[in-house]
């Protein structure tokens, strides 16, 4: 007999935990969290540095401490969790095929599903580095797990490619474990990481940050012996004559994250080519009835606080769906143009949405003294002046329902440069 | 009189700050867009502090290491010494999140505490 459950949550990271808590608090009794790892907490377990929860708890916690607060709530609410259990398949009518060593293969039919599978690191194939086989090349996240959870050091002399926050954090971590980090190379003319991390992870330890630089060659047969770095032009093409050889035994790649959506796409959930995550409405519902998404599986977040907020909303929406099978009304499309790369959600339903909706977005390049402008069918709705906008920082705009004219077909979000008014 | 140039970490603006120092005290700060930049430069030039996180080994634990942090920020020039002390420290399981691992880390008077627990093997 197939097991039935009201709400199945796939993934026990911060998104899955906050969604479960919110759904229970909104009255859903029968919930199960399914997590493939042997413990809850997701990626936070390996993020042992401080800097989480400033927005949620008003204090700076480490990743495991932030996760522990949510895990304690899940325990207190007695929400069942299937650990060491991997979801292999999700069907359009919300049947989950799961496997675990203890129970083997089983199927679970869910009234509603919340996708909270997080993200994975961009594979090295995406890097454009000619074929290499030597040991010593790691993704920064894998190295983070090795050092922080397994207590193992990947190497002693390190070059890091990519200056996103994970790369910066690992530069400091490896240095403090006694390694020599020789350089962090970034192909773009700016770093995607937080200023705070550039100062406290690189400058504090005199680690050079080489902007507009990339790895053009990898040396070594069995084990990495060194890399060749070169400066790049505006088109990211290496400039001849700028090559420099740096001996090292370890290369860490921190070249971006991709939402983990194999399950979603095989279920037929429509995905956005820009975020890599599901296309969702104001209630974070995907294109499949009763399936919701939140956290890094929806779009990559840099602050866990925003993951928790988004997940709370997904949990509440799933509860509402289970209780009243919400009607679908007229769709108002949200469109990202001129400098805004994407918005989440991608559409809203003016007749059924709540009092307000938080629209999350990212810009495609850094701006100084610009404004995020919101137009409803061509009429200016809001103009939010910003001193700085950076691709690494997610922006949020809250729209109240009563601000949006009834019958609006399309709301556009764009960046306008020039002096702020 | 001397000058120090630093990047404010208060927000993504990352203002370039110039602090003027006389006899070890900051007499003026420029380049900041708001108050926080001024405060940051004064603190950072005179008594910079950092919260330190890392791992220590666990003997007979279900995991090889546990993560730790300083209970409060410590002077920046003590960071590498603290790292060396942590590298040569081992605790024995069981241990719980919040437990004190070292009462006085590298002579700073600040405690090193566990940020996650570990059961005995
Ligand atoms: C390396 C790294 C460093 C970061 N540093 C910071 C920081 O300093 N400060 C900050 O605020 N934020 C930071 N973030 C961002 C923040 O921590 C993440 O955005 C947040 O953890 C994402 O939560 P999540 O629940 O969406 O994903 P995750 O934490 O990745 O959780 C997803 C969970 O789903 C499980 N799962 C996936 N697929 C399946 C399946 N098929 N079946 C069962 N389970 C499955 C996974 O095992 C995992 O436990 C960092 C993120 C990363 C990746
Ligand atoms: S001085 Fe103010 S505006 Fe400038 S970076 Fe610091 S906090 Fe931001």
Coordinates of C-alpha atoms and ligand atoms in Angstrom, one line a residue:
Chain A
X1 CA 0.0 0.0 0.0
X2 CA 1.3 3.4 -0.8
X3 CA 2.0 5.6 2.1
X4 CA 0.1 8.9 2.1
X5 CA 1.1 12.2 3.7
X6 CA -0.5 15.7 3.6
X7 CA 2.8 17.6 3.0
X8 CA 6.2 16.2 1.9
X9 CA 9.2 18.5 2.1
X10 CA 12.2 17.5 0.0
X11 CA 15.4 18.6 1.7
X12 CA 16.2 19.3 5.4
X13 CA 18.3 22.4 5.0
X14 CA 17.3 25.8 6.3
X15 CA 14.6 26.1 3.6
X16 CA 13.0 22.8 4.4
X17 CA 13.1 23.4 8.1
X18 CA 11.6 26.8 8.0
X19 CA 8.9 25.7 5.5
X20 CA 8.0 22.7 7.8
X21 CA 7.7 25.0 10.9
X22 CA 5.5 27.5 9.1
X23 CA 3.2 24.8 7.6
X24 CA 2.8 23.2 11.0
X25 CA 2.1 26.6 12.6
X26 CA -0.5 27.2 9.9
X27 CA -2.3 24.0 10.9
X28 CA -0.9 21.2 8.7
X29 CA -0.6 18.2 11.0
X30 CA 0.7 15.5 8.7
X31 CA 4.2 16.6 7.5
X32 CA 7.3 14.7 6.6
X33 CA 10.8 16.2 5.9
X34 CA 12.9 13.9 3.6
X35 CA 16.7 14.5 3.8
X36 CA 19.3 12.4 2.1
X37 CA 22.1 13.3 4.6
X38 CA 22.4 11.6 8.0
X39 CA 21.5 14.9 9.7
X40 CA 19.4 18.0 9.2
X41 CA 20.8 21.5 8.5
X42 CA 22.0 21.2 4.9
X43 CA 24.9 23.2 3.7
X44 CA 25.0 25.1 7.0
X45 CA 26.7 22.2 8.7
X46 CA 29.9 22.9 6.8
X47 CA 29.7 26.7 7.0
X48 CA 31.3 27.0 10.4
X49 CA 32.2 30.7 10.0
X50 CA 30.2 33.5 11.7
X51 CA 27.8 35.7 9.8
X52 CA 24.5 34.0 9.8
X53 CA 21.3 35.2 11.3
X54 CA 22.0 38.9 11.7
X55 CA 18.6 39.7 10.3
X56 CA 16.6 36.9 11.9
X57 CA 18.1 36.8 15.4
X58 CA 20.0 40.1 15.6
X59 CA 23.2 38.3 16.4
X60 CA 25.9 36.7 14.4
X61 CA 25.8 33.0 14.5
X62 CA 27.8 30.3 12.8
X63 CA 26.1 28.0 10.3
X64 CA 25.7 25.1 12.7
X65 CA 24.3 27.4 15.4
X66 CA 21.8 28.9 13.0
X67 CA 20.6 25.5 11.9
X68 CA 20.4 24.2 15.5
X69 CA 17.8 26.9 16.3
X70 CA 15.5 25.7 13.5
X71 CA 16.2 22.0 14.2
X72 CA 15.2 22.5 17.8
X73 CA 11.8 24.0 16.7
X74 CA 11.2 21.1 14.3
X75 CA 11.9 18.7 17.2
X76 CA 9.6 20.7 19.6
X77 CA 6.8 20.6 17.0
X78 CA 7.4 16.8 16.6
X79 CA 7.6 17.0 12.8
X80 CA 8.7 13.6 11.5
X81 CA 12.0 13.5 9.4
X82 CA 13.2 10.7 7.2
X83 CA 17.0 10.9 7.3
X84 CA 19.4 9.1 5.1
X85 CA 16.6 9.0 2.6
X86 CA 16.9 10.2 -0.9
X87 CA 14.0 11.3 -3.2
X88 CA 14.7 9.6 -6.5
X89 CA 11.6 10.7 -8.4
X90 CA 8.7 13.1 -8.2
X91 CA 5.7 12.6 -10.5
X92 CA 3.2 15.2 -11.7
X93 CA 0.5 13.8 -9.4
X94 CA 2.9 14.2 -6.4
X95 CA 4.0 10.6 -5.9
X96 CA 7.5 10.5 -4.5
X97 CA 9.8 7.6 -5.0
X98 CA 12.3 7.5 -2.1
X99 CA 15.1 5.1 -1.1
X100 CA 16.9 4.5 2.1
X101 CA 19.2 1.8 3.4
X102 CA 16.8 0.9 6.2
X103 CA 13.5 0.8 4.3
X104 CA 14.6 0.2 0.7
X105 CA 12.5 1.7 -2.0
X106 CA 9.1 3.1 -1.2
X107 CA 6.5 5.4 -2.6
X108 CA 4.8 8.3 -0.9
X109 CA 1.7 10.1 -2.2
X110 CA 1.7 13.7 -1.0
X111 CA -1.2 16.2 -0.9
X112 CA 1.4 19.0 -1.4
X113 CA 5.1 19.1 -2.0
X114 CA 7.7 21.7 -1.1
X115 CA 10.9 21.6 -3.1
X116 CA 13.9 22.6 -0.8
X117 CA 16.8 20.7 -2.3
X118 CA 19.3 23.6 -2.3
X119 CA 22.0 24.0 -4.9
X120 CA 25.2 22.4 -6.1
X121 CA 28.4 23.9 -7.3
X122 CA 29.0 24.5 -10.9
X123 CA 31.0 21.6 -12.3
X124 CA 34.6 22.2 -13.5
X125 CA 33.5 21.4 -17.1
X126 CA 31.9 24.8 -17.2
X127 CA 35.3 26.3 -16.7
X128 CA 36.9 26.2 -20.1
X129 CA 40.2 24.8 -18.7
X130 CA 41.8 22.3 -21.1
X131 CA 41.6 18.7 -20.1
X132 CA 43.5 17.7 -16.9
X133 CA 43.6 14.7 -14.7
X134 CA 45.9 15.5 -11.9
X135 CA 44.8 15.4 -8.3
X136 CA 44.6 18.6 -6.2
X137 CA 41.7 20.4 -8.0
X138 CA 38.7 20.8 -5.8
X139 CA 35.5 22.7 -5.7
X140 CA 35.6 25.2 -2.9
X141 CA 32.5 23.7 -1.3
X142 CA 34.0 20.2 -1.3
X143 CA 37.1 21.5 0.3
X144 CA 35.0 23.3 2.9
X145 CA 33.3 20.0 3.8
X146 CA 36.7 18.2 4.0
X147 CA 38.3 20.7 6.2
X148 CA 35.4 21.6 8.4
X149 CA 33.7 18.3 8.8
X150 CA 36.2 15.6 8.0
X151 CA 39.2 17.4 9.5
X152 CA 41.3 16.9 6.4
X153 CA 43.4 19.4 4.5
X154 CA 43.4 19.2 0.7
X155 CA 46.9 20.7 0.4
X156 CA 49.4 23.3 1.6
X157 CA 50.0 25.7 -1.3
X158 CA 46.8 27.0 -2.7
X159 CA 45.4 29.1 -5.6
X160 CA 41.7 29.9 -5.6
X161 CA 39.8 30.7 -8.8
X162 CA 36.7 32.7 -8.3
X163 CA 36.1 35.4 -5.6
X164 CA 32.6 34.6 -4.5
X165 CA 32.0 34.3 -0.8
X166 CA 32.8 30.6 -0.6
X167 CA 36.2 31.1 -2.2
X168 CA 37.0 34.0 0.1
X169 CA 35.9 32.2 3.2
X170 CA 38.0 29.2 2.2
X171 CA 41.1 31.4 1.6
X172 CA 40.9 32.4 5.2
X173 CA 40.1 29.0 6.5
X174 CA 43.0 27.3 4.7
X175 CA 45.4 30.1 5.9
X176 CA 44.3 29.5 9.5
X177 CA 44.9 25.8 9.1
X178 CA 48.5 26.6 8.1
X179 CA 48.3 26.6 4.3
X180 CA 49.8 29.3 2.1
X181 CA 47.1 30.9 -0.2
X182 CA 49.1 32.4 -3.0
X183 CA 46.3 34.2 -4.9
X184 CA 42.6 34.5 -5.5
X185 CA 42.0 35.0 -9.2
X186 CA 38.7 36.5 -10.5
X187 CA 37.8 36.7 -14.2
X188 CA 35.5 39.7 -13.7
X189 CA 36.8 43.2 -13.0
X190 CA 35.0 43.1 -9.6
X191 CA 34.5 40.5 -6.9
X192 CA 31.1 39.0 -6.4
X193 CA 31.9 38.5 -2.7
X194 CA 30.8 40.7 0.3
X195 CA 33.2 43.6 1.1
X196 CA 33.4 42.3 4.6
X197 CA 34.8 39.0 3.3
X198 CA 37.3 40.7 1.0
X199 CA 38.7 42.7 4.0
X200 CA 38.5 40.0 6.7
X201 CA 39.4 36.9 4.5
X202 CA 42.0 38.4 2.1
X203 CA 43.4 41.7 3.3
X204 CA 43.8 40.5 6.9
X205 CA 46.1 37.8 5.7
X206 CA 47.8 39.7 2.8
X207 CA 46.3 37.4 0.2
X208 CA 46.4 39.0 -3.3
X209 CA 43.1 39.4 -5.2
X210 CA 43.8 39.4 -8.9
X211 CA 40.8 40.9 -10.7
X212 CA 40.4 40.3 -14.5
X213 CA 42.6 37.2 -14.2
X214 CA 41.9 33.5 -14.9
X215 CA 43.7 30.2 -14.9
X216 CA 44.8 29.4 -18.4
X217 CA 46.9 26.2 -17.7
X218 CA 47.1 23.5 -15.1
X219 CA 50.5 21.7 -14.6
X220 CA 51.3 18.4 -13.1
X221 CA 50.8 14.7 -14.0
X222 CA 49.6 12.8 -10.9
X223 CA 49.4 15.7 -8.5
X224 CA 48.9 19.4 -9.3
X225 CA 52.3 21.2 -9.4
X226 CA 51.2 24.7 -10.5
X227 CA 48.9 26.9 -12.5
X228 CA 49.4 29.6 -15.1
X229 CA 47.3 32.7 -14.5
X230 CA 46.8 35.4 -17.1
X231 CA 45.0 38.7 -17.3
X232 CA 41.9 38.9 -19.4
X233 CA 40.4 41.6 -21.6
X234 CA 36.8 43.0 -21.5
X235 CA 35.7 39.9 -23.4
X236 CA 37.3 37.6 -20.8
X237 CA 39.9 36.5 -23.4
X238 CA 43.5 36.0 -21.9
X239 CA 45.9 38.7 -22.9
X240 CA 49.2 37.3 -24.4
X241 CA 52.3 38.2 -22.4
X242 CA 50.5 38.5 -19.1
X243 CA 50.9 34.8 -18.1
X244 CA 52.5 34.0 -14.7
X245 CA 53.3 30.6 -13.3
X246 CA 52.4 30.0 -9.7
X247 CA 53.6 26.7 -8.1
X248 CA 50.8 25.1 -5.9
X249 CA 49.5 21.7 -4.9
X250 CA 45.9 22.7 -4.7
X251 CA 43.5 24.7 -6.9
X252 CA 40.0 25.5 -5.4
X253 CA 37.3 26.4 -7.8
X254 CA 34.6 28.8 -6.6
X255 CA 32.8 29.5 -9.8
X256 CA 29.2 29.7 -8.9
X257 CA 26.2 27.6 -7.7
X258 CA 23.3 26.1 -9.6
X259 CA 19.9 25.2 -8.2
X260 CA 19.5 21.4 -7.8
X261 CA 16.6 20.8 -10.1
X262 CA 16.9 17.3 -11.6
X263 CA 13.9 16.1 -9.7
X264 CA 11.8 19.1 -10.5
X265 CA 12.5 19.0 -14.2
X266 CA 11.8 15.3 -14.5
X267 CA 8.5 16.0 -12.8
X268 CA 7.8 18.6 -15.5
X269 CA 8.1 21.7 -13.4
X270 CA 8.9 24.6 -15.7
X271 CA 12.3 26.2 -14.9
X272 CA 13.6 29.6 -15.6
X273 CA 16.7 29.6 -17.8
X274 CA 18.1 32.6 -15.8
X275 CA 17.7 31.4 -12.2
X276 CA 17.9 27.7 -13.0
X277 CA 15.0 27.3 -10.6
X278 CA 11.3 26.8 -11.0
X279 CA 9.1 29.6 -12.3
X280 CA 6.8 30.6 -9.5
X281 CA 3.8 32.8 -8.6
X282 CA 3.4 35.1 -5.5
X283 CA 2.6 32.0 -3.4
X284 CA 5.8 30.3 -4.6
X285 CA 3.7 27.7 -6.4
X286 CA 5.5 26.1 -9.4
X287 CA 3.8 25.1 -12.7
X288 CA 2.7 21.8 -11.1
X289 CA -0.4 21.9 -9.0
X290 CA 0.4 21.6 -5.3
X291 CA 4.2 21.8 -5.7
X292 CA 6.0 24.8 -4.1
X293 CA 9.6 25.8 -4.0
X294 CA 11.9 27.9 -1.7
X295 CA 15.5 28.5 -0.8
X296 CA 18.5 27.8 -3.1
X297 CA 16.5 25.4 -5.3
X298 CA 14.4 28.3 -6.3
X299 CA 17.3 30.8 -6.9
X300 CA 20.7 31.1 -5.3
X301 CA 20.7 33.1 -2.1
X302 CA 23.7 34.7 -0.3
X303 CA 22.0 35.3 3.0
X304 CA 20.4 32.4 4.9
X305 CA 18.0 34.8 6.6
X306 CA 16.3 35.5 3.3
X307 CA 16.1 31.7 2.7
X308 CA 14.3 31.3 6.0
X309 CA 11.8 34.1 5.2
X310 CA 11.1 32.8 1.7
X311 CA 10.6 29.2 3.1
X312 CA 8.2 30.4 5.7
X313 CA 6.1 31.8 2.9
X314 CA 6.2 28.5 1.0
X315 CA 5.1 26.7 4.1
X316 CA 2.2 29.0 4.6
X317 CA 1.2 28.8 1.0
X318 CA 1.2 25.0 1.0
X319 CA -1.0 25.0 4.1
X320 CA -3.4 27.3 2.4
X321 CA -3.4 25.1 -0.7
X322 CA -4.2 22.0 1.4
X323 CA -6.9 23.8 3.3
X324 CA -8.8 25.4 0.5
X325 CA -7.4 24.4 -2.9
X326 CA -6.9 28.0 -4.0
X327 CA -8.5 29.2 -7.2
X328 CA -6.2 30.4 -10.0
X329 CA -7.1 33.8 -11.3
X330 CA -5.7 36.2 -13.8
X331 CA -1.9 36.3 -14.1
X332 CA 0.1 39.5 -13.9
X333 CA 3.5 38.8 -15.3
X334 CA 6.6 40.3 -13.6
X335 CA 9.3 41.1 -16.1
X336 CA 13.0 41.9 -15.5
X337 CA 14.5 44.4 -18.0
X338 CA 17.3 46.9 -18.3
X339 CA 19.8 45.7 -15.7
X340 CA 17.6 43.5 -13.6
X341 CA 18.5 39.9 -14.4
X342 CA 15.5 38.2 -12.9
X343 CA 12.7 38.4 -10.5
X344 CA 11.2 35.8 -8.1
X345 CA 8.3 35.3 -8.3
X346 CA 7.8 35.6 -12.1
X347 CA 4.1 36.2 -11.9
X348 CA 1.4 37.3 -9.3
X349 CA -2.3 36.8 -9.0
X350 CA -3.9 40.1 -8.0
X351 CA -7.2 38.5 -7.1
X352 CA -5.8 35.9 -4.7
X353 CA -2.5 37.3 -3.5
X354 CA -2.0 38.4 0.1
X355 CA -1.8 42.1 1.3
X356 CA 1.7 42.3 -0.2
X357 CA 4.3 40.4 -2.0
X358 CA 8.1 40.5 -1.7
X359 CA 9.8 40.4 -5.1
X360 CA 13.4 39.3 -5.0
X361 CA 15.8 40.1 -7.8
X362 CA 19.4 40.5 -8.9
X363 CA 21.2 43.0 -11.1
X364 CA 23.5 42.0 -13.9
X365 CA 26.4 44.4 -13.1
X366 CA 27.4 46.8 -10.3
X367 CA 25.8 50.3 -10.2
X368 CA 26.4 53.4 -8.1
X369 CA 23.7 55.9 -7.5
X370 CA 21.0 54.2 -9.5
X371 CA 17.3 53.3 -8.8
X372 CA 15.2 50.2 -9.1
X373 CA 12.1 51.3 -10.9
X374 CA 8.8 49.4 -11.0
X375 CA 6.2 50.1 -13.8
X376 CA 2.7 48.7 -14.0
X377 CA 1.8 48.5 -17.7
X378 CA 4.1 51.4 -18.4
X379 CA 3.1 53.7 -15.5
X380 CA 5.7 54.3 -12.8
X381 CA 4.7 52.5 -9.6
X382 CA 7.8 52.9 -7.4
X383 CA 11.3 54.3 -7.7
X384 CA 13.8 53.1 -5.1
X385 CA 17.0 55.0 -5.1
X386 CA 20.1 52.9 -4.2
X387 CA 23.6 54.1 -3.4
X388 CA 25.0 50.8 -4.7
X389 CA 23.7 47.7 -6.5
X390 CA 25.8 44.7 -6.9
X391 CA 25.2 41.3 -8.6
X392 CA 26.3 39.6 -5.4
X393 CA 23.6 41.2 -3.3
X394 CA 20.0 40.1 -3.7
X395 CA 17.6 43.1 -3.8
X396 CA 14.0 43.0 -2.5
X397 CA 11.1 45.1 -3.4
X398 CA 7.8 44.8 -1.5
X399 CA 4.6 45.6 -3.4
X400 CA 1.3 46.2 -1.7
X401 CA -1.7 44.8 -3.5
X402 CA -3.6 48.1 -3.1
X403 CA -0.7 49.9 -5.0
X404 CA -1.2 47.9 -8.1
X405 CA -4.0 49.0 -10.4
X406 CA -6.6 46.3 -11.0
X407 CA -6.3 44.5 -14.3
X408 CA -2.5 45.2 -14.6
X409 CA -1.1 42.8 -17.2
X410 CA 2.6 43.3 -16.7
X411 CA 4.8 44.8 -14.1
X412 CA 8.4 45.6 -15.2
X413 CA 11.4 46.0 -13.0
X414 CA 14.4 48.0 -14.3
X415 CA 17.5 49.9 -13.3
X416 CA 17.7 53.6 -14.1
X417 CA 21.0 55.3 -13.7
X418 CA 21.8 58.9 -13.0
X419 CA 21.5 61.1 -9.9
X420 CA 18.9 59.9 -7.4
X421 CA 16.0 62.2 -7.0
Chain B
X1 CA 51.2 62.1 12.1
X2 CA 50.4 59.3 9.7
X3 CA 47.6 58.2 7.4
X4 CA 45.9 54.9 7.0
X5 CA 43.7 53.9 4.1
X6 CA 41.1 51.2 4.6
X7 CA 37.9 49.9 3.1
X8 CA 34.7 50.2 5.2
X9 CA 32.9 46.9 5.7
X10 CA 29.7 48.5 7.1
X11 CA 27.7 48.0 3.9
X12 CA 28.2 47.1 0.2
X13 CA 29.3 50.7 -0.7
X14 CA 32.7 49.8 0.6
X15 CA 33.8 53.4 1.0
X16 CA 37.6 54.1 0.9
X17 CA 38.4 55.7 4.2
X18 CA 41.4 57.7 5.1
X19 CA 42.2 57.9 8.8
X20 CA 44.7 60.4 10.2
X21 CA 46.5 59.2 13.3
X22 CA 48.5 61.2 15.8
X23 CA 50.2 59.4 18.7
X24 CA 48.2 56.3 18.3
X25 CA 44.8 58.0 18.2
X26 CA 42.6 58.8 15.2
X27 CA 42.2 62.5 14.8
X28 CA 40.1 62.5 11.6
X29 CA 38.4 60.2 9.2
X30 CA 37.4 61.1 5.6
X31 CA 35.9 59.3 2.6
X32 CA 33.1 57.9 4.6
X33 CA 29.5 58.3 3.5
X34 CA 27.9 57.8 6.9
X35 CA 28.7 57.7 10.6
X36 CA 29.4 54.0 10.6
X37 CA 32.4 54.5 8.4
X38 CA 33.8 56.9 10.9
X39 CA 33.2 54.5 13.8
X40 CA 34.7 51.6 11.9
X41 CA 37.9 53.5 11.0
X42 CA 38.5 54.6 14.6
X43 CA 38.0 51.1 16.0
X44 CA 39.9 49.4 13.2
X45 CA 43.0 51.7 13.4
X46 CA 43.3 51.5 17.2
X47 CA 42.1 48.2 18.4
X48 CA 40.9 45.9 15.5
X49 CA 39.1 42.8 16.6
X50 CA 37.9 39.6 14.9
X51 CA 35.6 36.7 15.9
X52 CA 37.6 33.6 15.2
X53 CA 36.0 30.3 14.1
X54 CA 37.6 27.0 13.3
X55 CA 37.7 23.3 14.3
X56 CA 39.4 21.2 17.0
X57 CA 40.0 17.5 16.9
X58 CA 37.8 15.1 18.9
X59 CA 39.1 12.0 20.5
X60 CA 36.7 9.0 20.4
X61 CA 34.0 11.0 18.8
X62 CA 31.4 10.1 16.1
X63 CA 33.0 12.9 14.0
X64 CA 36.7 13.6 13.6
X65 CA 36.4 17.4 14.4
X66 CA 33.9 19.8 15.9
X67 CA 33.5 23.5 15.0
X68 CA 34.3 26.2 17.5
X69 CA 34.2 30.0 17.9
X70 CA 35.5 32.6 20.2
X71 CA 32.9 33.7 22.7
X72 CA 33.5 37.3 21.7
X73 CA 35.9 39.0 19.2
X74 CA 39.6 38.9 20.1
X75 CA 42.4 41.3 19.1
X76 CA 43.3 40.9 15.4
X77 CA 47.0 40.4 16.1
X78 CA 46.1 37.3 18.1
X79 CA 44.2 35.6 15.3
X80 CA 47.1 33.4 14.0
X81 CA 48.2 32.5 17.5
X82 CA 44.7 31.4 18.3
X83 CA 44.6 29.3 15.1
X84 CA 47.8 27.5 16.2
X85 CA 46.4 26.8 19.6
X86 CA 43.2 25.4 18.0
X87 CA 45.2 23.2 15.7
X88 CA 47.0 21.6 18.6
X89 CA 43.9 21.1 20.8
X90 CA 41.9 17.9 21.1
X91 CA 38.7 17.4 23.2
X92 CA 37.1 14.2 24.1
X93 CA 33.5 13.2 23.3
X94 CA 30.8 13.6 24.3
X95 CA 30.7 17.4 23.9
X96 CA 27.7 19.7 23.4
X97 CA 27.2 22.9 21.5
X98 CA 28.0 25.8 23.8
X99 CA 30.5 23.9 25.9
X100 CA 33.8 25.7 26.7
X101 CA 36.7 24.1 24.9
X102 CA 39.4 26.5 26.2
X103 CA 38.7 29.0 28.9
X104 CA 41.4 31.5 28.0
X105 CA 42.4 31.3 24.3
X106 CA 45.9 32.4 23.6
X107 CA 46.0 34.7 26.6
X108 CA 43.2 36.9 25.3
X109 CA 40.9 36.1 28.3
X110 CA 38.2 35.0 25.8
X111 CA 36.8 31.5 25.8
X112 CA 36.7 29.1 22.9
X113 CA 33.3 27.4 22.7
X114 CA 31.9 24.5 20.7
X115 CA 29.4 25.4 18.0
X116 CA 28.2 21.9 17.5
X117 CA 28.0 18.8 19.6
X118 CA 29.6 15.4 19.1
X119 CA 28.6 12.0 20.6
X120 CA 31.1 9.5 21.8
X121 CA 31.9 6.7 19.4
Ligands
LIG1 C1 29.3 27.0 0.7 C2 28.2 28.1 1.1 C3 28.6 29.1 2.0 C4 27.6 30.0 2.4 N1 27.9 31.0 3.3 C5 26.9 31.9 3.8 C6 27.2 32.9 4.8 O1 28.3 33.1 5.2 N2 26.1 33.6 5.3 C7 24.9 33.4 4.9 O2 23.9 34.0 5.4 N3 24.6 32.5 3.9 C8 25.6 31.7 3.4 N4 25.3 30.8 2.4 C9 24.0 30.8 1.9 C10 23.0 30.0 2.7 O3 23.6 29.2 3.7 C11 22.3 29.1 1.8 O4 21.7 29.9 0.9 C12 21.2 28.2 2.5 O5 21.9 27.3 3.4 C13 20.4 27.5 1.5 O6 19.5 26.7 2.2 P1 18.6 25.6 1.4 O7 17.8 24.9 2.5 O8 18.0 26.1 0.3 O9 19.7 24.6 0.8 P2 20.7 23.5 1.5 O10 21.3 24.1 2.8 O11 21.7 23.1 0.5 O12 19.8 22.3 1.9 C14 19.3 21.4 0.9 C15 19.1 20.0 1.5 O13 18.4 19.2 0.6 C16 18.9 17.9 0.6 N5 18.6 17.3 -0.6 C17 18.9 17.7 -1.9 N6 18.4 16.8 -2.8 C18 17.7 15.8 -2.1 C19 17.0 14.7 -2.5 N7 16.8 14.3 -3.8 N8 16.4 13.9 -1.5 C20 16.6 14.3 -0.2 N9 17.2 15.4 0.2 C21 17.8 16.1 -0.7 C22 20.4 18.2 0.8 O14 21.1 17.1 1.3 C23 20.4 19.4 1.8 O15 20.5 18.9 3.1 C24 26.3 29.9 1.9 C25 26.0 28.9 1.0 C26 26.9 28.0 0.5 C27 26.5 27.0 -0.5
LIG2 S1 30.9 54.6 5.4 FE1 28.7 54.1 5.5 S2 28.1 54.0 3.4 FE2 30.3 53.9 3.3 S3 30.7 51.6 3.4 FE3 30.7 52.4 5.5 S4 28.7 51.9 6.2 FE4 28.6 51.9 4.0

